[in-house]
């Protein structure tokens, strides 16, 4: 594997950053998780856009332009002969002192890893997930805005641990007001009476690229889409429920906190969205091999 760090490519065993990097010391940095399908990087522009938005929010000036970062992502895929894969694009504040002042950091570092994709077990998609609401609430946007894809994922990791302790793969995270925010690494959707809804960004949802894609696909199929505040009651009484994320794609949810959702089987609108999503991922994106 060839890993990109600040303009150079290294073998995995030589791909190293300083122990004084503030990405490690403080979680000071931002990242993106991107997929490649069929020799193309899916939604590359949207991911690089979001990286710039996250960086701006934490006052981190990226050392490369949008075009340069996009080219580096594609080139890293090419050097690793990726056809289908998972790309991790990371920007750290860089090497600094032991103090937390980011102004003491020399310059931000950019790391790109392009690896084989670890697919989720097929039964998740066929049977659907059984998920729970966890006690850890999503970060307050007045404290650490959940829209920022920062290197500090402890909020989500604590929720993931709580889900795993309850025997579940995913968790619903509420915000401090008790409204549904999102899952630990995925956005949440419900279908009720043929209409689709998902929590608004202000409720603590990440501006998910898959979320946006699925909303576009639903609208193109004539499904009404809205972003109201949702409570657990809305989720329990939905006809269908699913989660979306770059890694998971679109996964049906059939049980929430012991309540069976709809028929208890993946719903028809969800299944159609899964198909439409696959068709899109396999036919669009930034070509890796010209
Ligand atoms: N919410 C959160 C908190 C996320 O981290 C999503 C939603 C979905 O967004 P996209 O843009 O992917 O549709 C994410 C993204 C993983 C993994 O390995 C996934 C994310 C972050 C870190 C790791 O599954 N997700």
Short mmCIF file of C-alpha atoms and ligand atoms in Angstrom, two decimals:
data_model
loop_
_atom_site.label_atom_id
_atom_site.label_comp_id
_atom_site.label_asym_id
_atom_site.label_seq_id
_atom_site.Cartn_x
_atom_site.Cartn_y
_atom_site.Cartn_z
CA UNK A 1 0.00 0.00 0.00
CA UNK A 2 1.22 3.51 -0.88
CA UNK A 3 0.14 6.24 1.52
CA UNK A 4 0.16 9.91 0.64
CA UNK A 5 1.59 12.30 3.23
CA UNK A 6 2.18 15.93 2.29
CA UNK A 7 2.93 15.36 -1.38
CA UNK A 8 4.97 12.16 -1.07
CA UNK A 9 4.01 8.49 -1.21
CA UNK A 10 5.24 6.09 1.45
CA UNK A 11 5.01 2.35 2.04
CA UNK A 12 2.74 1.57 4.94
CA UNK A 13 5.65 0.82 7.31
CA UNK A 14 7.27 4.18 6.52
CA UNK A 15 4.07 6.24 6.58
CA UNK A 16 4.57 8.13 9.82
CA UNK A 17 3.68 11.43 11.42
CA UNK A 18 5.12 13.12 14.50
CA UNK A 19 3.94 12.25 18.01
CA UNK A 20 3.77 16.04 18.44
CA UNK A 21 1.11 16.31 15.72
CA UNK A 22 -1.94 18.00 17.22
CA UNK A 23 -4.18 15.61 15.32
CA UNK A 24 -2.90 12.96 17.73
CA UNK A 25 -2.41 15.14 20.83
CA UNK A 26 -5.76 16.98 20.64
CA UNK A 27 -7.88 15.55 17.83
CA UNK A 28 -7.18 18.87 16.14
CA UNK A 29 -7.94 18.27 12.48
CA UNK A 30 -10.63 17.23 10.02
CA UNK A 31 -11.26 14.27 7.75
CA UNK A 32 -13.38 12.65 5.06
CA UNK A 33 -14.34 9.03 4.38
CA UNK A 34 -14.84 8.50 0.63
CA UNK A 35 -15.66 5.45 -1.53
CA UNK A 36 -14.48 4.42 -4.97
CA UNK A 37 -16.76 2.27 -7.10
CA UNK A 38 -15.98 0.69 -10.42
CA UNK A 39 -12.83 2.78 -10.98
CA UNK A 40 -14.44 6.09 -10.03
CA UNK A 41 -14.32 8.21 -6.88
CA UNK A 42 -17.93 8.77 -5.84
CA UNK A 43 -19.01 12.34 -4.99
CA UNK A 44 -15.41 13.54 -4.78
CA UNK A 45 -16.32 17.20 -5.23
CA UNK A 46 -18.88 17.04 -2.39
CA UNK A 47 -16.37 15.40 -0.04
CA UNK A 48 -13.61 17.92 -0.82
CA UNK A 49 -16.14 20.76 -0.42
CA UNK A 50 -17.10 19.43 3.01
CA UNK A 51 -13.42 19.07 3.98
CA UNK A 52 -12.94 22.78 3.19
CA UNK A 53 -16.07 23.70 5.21
CA UNK A 54 -14.85 21.67 8.22
CA UNK A 55 -11.38 23.24 7.93
CA UNK A 56 -12.83 26.74 7.73
CA UNK A 57 -14.93 26.12 10.83
CA UNK A 58 -11.82 25.21 12.84
CA UNK A 59 -9.71 28.04 11.33
CA UNK A 60 -7.39 25.64 9.58
CA UNK A 61 -6.00 26.86 6.25
CA UNK A 62 -5.50 23.94 3.92
CA UNK A 63 -2.06 23.97 2.28
CA UNK A 64 -3.52 22.78 -1.07
CA UNK A 65 -6.33 23.98 -3.33
CA UNK A 66 -9.59 22.08 -3.92
CA UNK A 67 -8.26 20.89 -7.30
CA UNK A 68 -4.91 19.80 -5.85
CA UNK A 69 -6.55 17.78 -3.09
CA UNK A 70 -8.94 16.16 -5.57
CA UNK A 71 -6.01 15.23 -7.82
CA UNK A 72 -4.06 13.79 -4.88
CA UNK A 73 -7.05 11.60 -3.91
CA UNK A 74 -7.38 10.25 -7.45
CA UNK A 75 -3.61 9.74 -7.77
CA UNK A 76 -3.47 7.84 -4.45
CA UNK A 77 -6.22 5.53 -5.74
CA UNK A 78 -4.33 5.02 -9.01
CA UNK A 79 -1.06 4.17 -7.27
CA UNK A 80 -2.90 1.61 -5.15
CA UNK A 81 -4.72 0.15 -8.18
CA UNK A 82 -8.07 0.82 -6.53
CA UNK A 83 -11.20 -0.09 -8.45
CA UNK A 84 -13.54 -0.41 -5.46
CA UNK A 85 -12.18 0.99 -2.23
CA UNK A 86 -12.38 3.19 0.82
CA UNK A 87 -10.42 6.43 0.96
CA UNK A 88 -9.55 8.23 4.16
CA UNK A 89 -8.54 11.86 3.66
CA UNK A 90 -7.15 13.38 6.85
CA UNK A 91 -5.88 16.87 7.61
CA UNK A 92 -4.15 17.43 10.93
CA UNK A 93 -3.15 20.75 12.48
CA UNK A 94 0.42 19.47 12.18
CA UNK A 95 3.43 19.21 14.43
CA UNK A 96 3.38 21.61 17.36
CA UNK A 97 4.35 21.90 21.01
CA UNK A 98 2.77 20.03 23.93
CA UNK A 99 0.59 23.07 24.56
CA UNK A 100 -2.72 23.20 22.74
CA UNK A 101 -2.09 26.50 20.93
CA UNK A 102 -2.57 25.71 17.22
CA UNK A 103 -0.56 28.81 16.27
CA UNK A 104 2.54 26.95 17.46
CA UNK A 105 1.98 24.23 14.85
CA UNK A 106 4.32 24.39 11.86
CA UNK A 107 1.89 23.52 9.06
CA UNK A 108 -1.12 21.25 8.54
CA UNK A 109 -0.44 17.73 7.25
CA UNK A 110 -2.52 15.96 4.63
CA UNK A 111 -2.75 12.17 4.69
CA UNK A 112 -4.55 10.02 2.12
CA UNK A 113 -5.08 6.28 2.58
CA UNK A 114 -6.77 4.31 -0.20
CA UNK A 115 -7.57 0.79 0.91
CA UNK A 116 -9.76 -2.17 0.04
CA UNK A 117 -13.30 -1.79 1.28
CA UNK A 118 -14.53 -3.85 4.25
CA UNK A 119 -18.10 -4.57 3.19
CA UNK A 120 -20.85 -4.89 5.77
CA UNK A 121 -22.38 -8.38 6.11
CA UNK A 122 -25.15 -8.92 3.49
CA UNK A 123 -27.66 -9.89 6.21
CA UNK A 124 -27.68 -6.27 7.43
CA UNK A 125 -29.24 -5.27 4.13
CA UNK A 126 -31.49 -8.32 3.79
CA UNK A 127 -32.87 -8.51 7.33
CA UNK A 128 -32.35 -4.95 8.48
CA UNK A 129 -30.75 -3.58 11.64
CA UNK A 130 -31.95 -3.72 15.22
CA UNK A 131 -30.77 -0.47 16.84
CA UNK A 132 -31.10 1.35 20.17
CA UNK A 133 -31.14 4.88 21.50
CA UNK A 134 -28.09 5.48 23.69
CA UNK A 135 -27.59 7.73 26.74
CA UNK A 136 -24.73 9.77 25.26
CA UNK A 137 -26.30 12.73 23.44
CA UNK A 138 -24.83 14.29 20.31
CA UNK A 139 -22.45 17.21 20.81
CA UNK A 140 -24.11 20.60 21.20
CA UNK A 141 -23.59 22.73 18.12
CA UNK A 142 -22.77 25.60 20.46
CA UNK A 143 -19.87 23.52 21.83
CA UNK A 144 -18.45 21.34 19.04
CA UNK A 145 -20.70 21.57 15.99
CA UNK A 146 -21.58 18.08 14.72
CA UNK A 147 -21.44 19.48 11.18
CA UNK A 148 -17.65 19.63 11.54
CA UNK A 149 -16.11 16.29 10.58
CA UNK A 150 -13.31 16.71 13.10
CA UNK A 151 -10.72 14.20 14.26
CA UNK A 152 -12.39 14.19 17.66
CA UNK A 153 -14.92 11.37 17.39
CA UNK A 154 -15.19 10.47 21.09
CA UNK A 155 -18.84 11.57 21.20
CA UNK A 156 -19.68 9.03 18.48
CA UNK A 157 -17.33 6.38 19.85
CA UNK A 158 -19.00 6.51 23.28
CA UNK A 159 -22.37 6.04 21.58
CA UNK A 160 -20.96 3.15 19.53
CA UNK A 161 -19.69 1.46 22.72
CA UNK A 162 -23.13 1.86 24.30
CA UNK A 163 -24.76 0.35 21.20
CA UNK A 164 -22.34 -2.57 21.22
CA UNK A 165 -22.94 -3.12 24.96
CA UNK A 166 -26.64 -3.38 24.13
CA UNK A 167 -25.82 -5.97 21.44
CA UNK A 168 -26.46 -3.59 18.55
CA UNK A 169 -24.38 -2.38 15.62
CA UNK A 170 -25.74 1.14 15.50
CA UNK A 171 -27.21 3.69 17.89
CA UNK A 172 -29.64 6.55 17.63
CA UNK A 173 -28.12 9.63 19.22
CA UNK A 174 -30.52 12.29 20.48
CA UNK A 175 -29.53 15.91 20.90
CA UNK A 176 -29.62 17.69 24.25
CA UNK A 177 -33.29 18.61 23.67
CA UNK A 178 -34.22 14.99 23.12
CA UNK A 179 -34.78 15.16 19.36
CA UNK A 180 -33.23 12.58 17.08
CA UNK A 181 -29.86 13.79 15.75
CA UNK A 182 -28.28 10.90 13.85
CA UNK A 183 -26.48 7.59 14.37
CA UNK A 184 -22.81 7.16 15.34
CA UNK A 185 -21.51 7.25 11.76
CA UNK A 186 -24.69 7.43 9.71
CA UNK A 187 -27.72 9.66 9.16
CA UNK A 188 -31.23 8.41 10.00
CA UNK A 189 -34.34 8.52 7.83
CA UNK A 190 -37.97 7.50 8.29
CA UNK A 191 -40.82 6.95 5.84
CA UNK A 192 -44.40 7.64 6.94
CA UNK A 193 -47.40 7.51 4.57
CA UNK A 194 -45.07 7.58 1.55
CA UNK A 195 -43.22 10.71 2.72
CA UNK A 196 -39.57 10.72 3.74
CA UNK A 197 -38.02 12.72 6.57
CA UNK A 198 -34.66 13.09 8.26
CA UNK A 199 -33.51 15.34 11.12
CA UNK A 200 -32.33 18.84 10.14
CA UNK A 201 -28.69 19.81 10.49
CA UNK A 202 -29.61 22.05 13.42
CA UNK A 203 -30.74 18.95 15.34
CA UNK A 204 -27.14 17.70 15.28
CA UNK A 205 -26.94 15.74 12.04
CA UNK A 206 -23.82 15.71 9.91
CA UNK A 207 -24.40 17.10 6.44
CA UNK A 208 -24.01 13.54 5.10
CA UNK A 209 -23.07 13.13 1.44
CA UNK A 210 -25.12 9.92 1.30
CA UNK A 211 -27.96 11.76 3.08
CA UNK A 212 -27.95 14.39 0.32
CA UNK A 213 -27.71 11.77 -2.42
CA UNK A 214 -30.63 9.75 -1.02
CA UNK A 215 -32.74 12.91 -0.69
CA UNK A 216 -32.04 13.69 -4.37
CA UNK A 217 -32.90 10.12 -5.40
CA UNK A 218 -36.15 10.19 -3.42
CA UNK A 219 -37.21 13.54 -4.89
CA UNK A 220 -36.40 12.25 -8.41
CA UNK A 221 -38.72 9.31 -7.67
CA UNK A 222 -41.50 11.74 -6.72
CA UNK A 223 -41.21 11.18 -2.96
CA UNK A 224 -41.77 14.20 -0.74
CA UNK A 225 -38.75 14.88 1.49
CA UNK A 226 -38.68 17.08 4.60
CA UNK A 227 -36.35 17.83 7.52
CA UNK A 228 -38.50 18.28 10.64
CA UNK A 229 -37.42 17.71 14.20
CA UNK A 230 -38.06 14.02 14.91
CA UNK A 231 -38.71 12.32 18.23
CA UNK A 232 -38.31 8.63 19.10
CA UNK A 233 -42.11 8.37 18.88
CA UNK A 234 -41.92 9.36 15.19
CA UNK A 235 -39.31 6.67 14.59
CA UNK A 236 -41.25 3.96 16.49
CA UNK A 237 -44.38 4.68 14.45
CA UNK A 238 -42.71 5.03 11.05
CA UNK A 239 -43.60 2.65 8.21
CA UNK A 240 -39.94 2.32 7.28
CA UNK A 241 -36.61 3.40 8.71
CA UNK A 242 -33.07 3.33 7.32
CA UNK A 243 -29.61 4.79 7.89
CA UNK A 244 -27.21 6.24 5.33
CA UNK A 245 -23.44 6.68 5.23
CA UNK A 246 -20.53 6.37 2.85
CA UNK A 247 -19.44 3.06 4.39
CA UNK A 248 -22.87 1.56 5.09
CA UNK A 249 -24.61 3.06 2.01
CA UNK A 250 -28.37 2.61 2.67
CA UNK A 251 -29.23 0.08 5.41
CA UNK A 252 -32.80 -0.78 6.48
CA UNK A 253 -33.66 -0.57 10.19
CA UNK A 254 -36.37 -2.94 11.41
CA UNK A 255 -36.30 -2.54 15.18
CA UNK A 256 -35.67 0.48 17.43
CA UNK A 257 -35.53 0.17 21.23
CA UNK A 258 -37.50 -3.09 21.02
CA UNK A 259 -40.24 -1.57 18.85
CA UNK A 260 -40.76 -3.29 15.50
CA UNK A 261 -40.73 -0.75 12.65
CA UNK A 262 -43.50 -1.20 10.07
CA UNK A 263 -43.78 -4.81 8.97
CA UNK A 264 -40.51 -5.75 10.67
CA UNK A 265 -38.95 -6.29 7.25
CA UNK A 266 -37.05 -3.80 5.06
CA UNK A 267 -39.70 -1.59 3.43
CA UNK A 268 -40.30 -1.24 -0.30
CA UNK A 269 -39.29 2.44 -0.54
CA UNK A 270 -36.06 1.64 1.32
CA UNK A 271 -35.35 -1.29 -0.99
CA UNK A 272 -35.92 0.87 -4.06
CA UNK A 273 -33.57 3.51 -2.67
CA UNK A 274 -30.89 0.85 -2.06
CA UNK A 275 -31.16 -0.16 -5.75
CA UNK A 276 -31.15 3.44 -7.01
CA UNK A 277 -28.13 4.21 -4.83
CA UNK A 278 -26.19 1.22 -6.23
CA UNK A 279 -27.05 2.23 -9.79
CA UNK A 280 -25.69 5.73 -9.11
CA UNK A 281 -22.50 4.64 -7.34
CA UNK A 282 -21.68 2.25 -10.18
CA UNK A 283 -22.19 4.75 -12.96
CA UNK A 284 -20.94 8.14 -11.72
CA UNK A 285 -17.86 9.67 -10.09
CA UNK A 286 -14.41 11.03 -10.85
CA UNK A 287 -12.54 8.53 -13.10
CA UNK A 288 -9.34 7.12 -11.54
CA UNK A 289 -8.02 5.69 -14.81
CA UNK A 290 -8.30 8.09 -17.75
N1 LIG B 1 -22.91 11.07 10.63
C1 LIG B 1 -21.67 10.97 11.13
C2 LIG B 1 -21.43 11.38 12.54
C3 LIG B 1 -20.62 10.51 10.32
O1 LIG B 1 -19.39 10.43 10.80
C4 LIG B 1 -22.22 10.22 8.52
C5 LIG B 1 -23.20 10.72 9.36
C6 LIG B 1 -22.58 9.89 7.11
O2 LIG B 1 -22.03 10.86 6.22
P1 LIG B 1 -21.64 10.49 4.73
O3 LIG B 1 -21.09 11.76 4.18
O4 LIG B 1 -20.61 9.40 4.79
O5 LIG B 1 -22.86 10.03 4.07
C7 LIG B 1 -20.91 10.12 9.00
C8 LIG B 1 -19.81 9.61 8.11
C9 LIG B 1 -16.94 4.38 9.01
C10 LIG B 1 -17.00 5.82 9.30
O6 LIG B 1 -15.81 3.84 8.94
C11 LIG B 1 -18.05 6.56 8.84
C12 LIG B 1 -18.08 7.92 9.09
C13 LIG B 1 -17.09 8.48 9.83
C14 LIG B 1 -16.07 7.72 10.30
C15 LIG B 1 -15.99 6.39 10.03
O7 LIG B 1 -18.01 3.77 8.87
N2 LIG B 1 -19.11 8.61 8.64
#
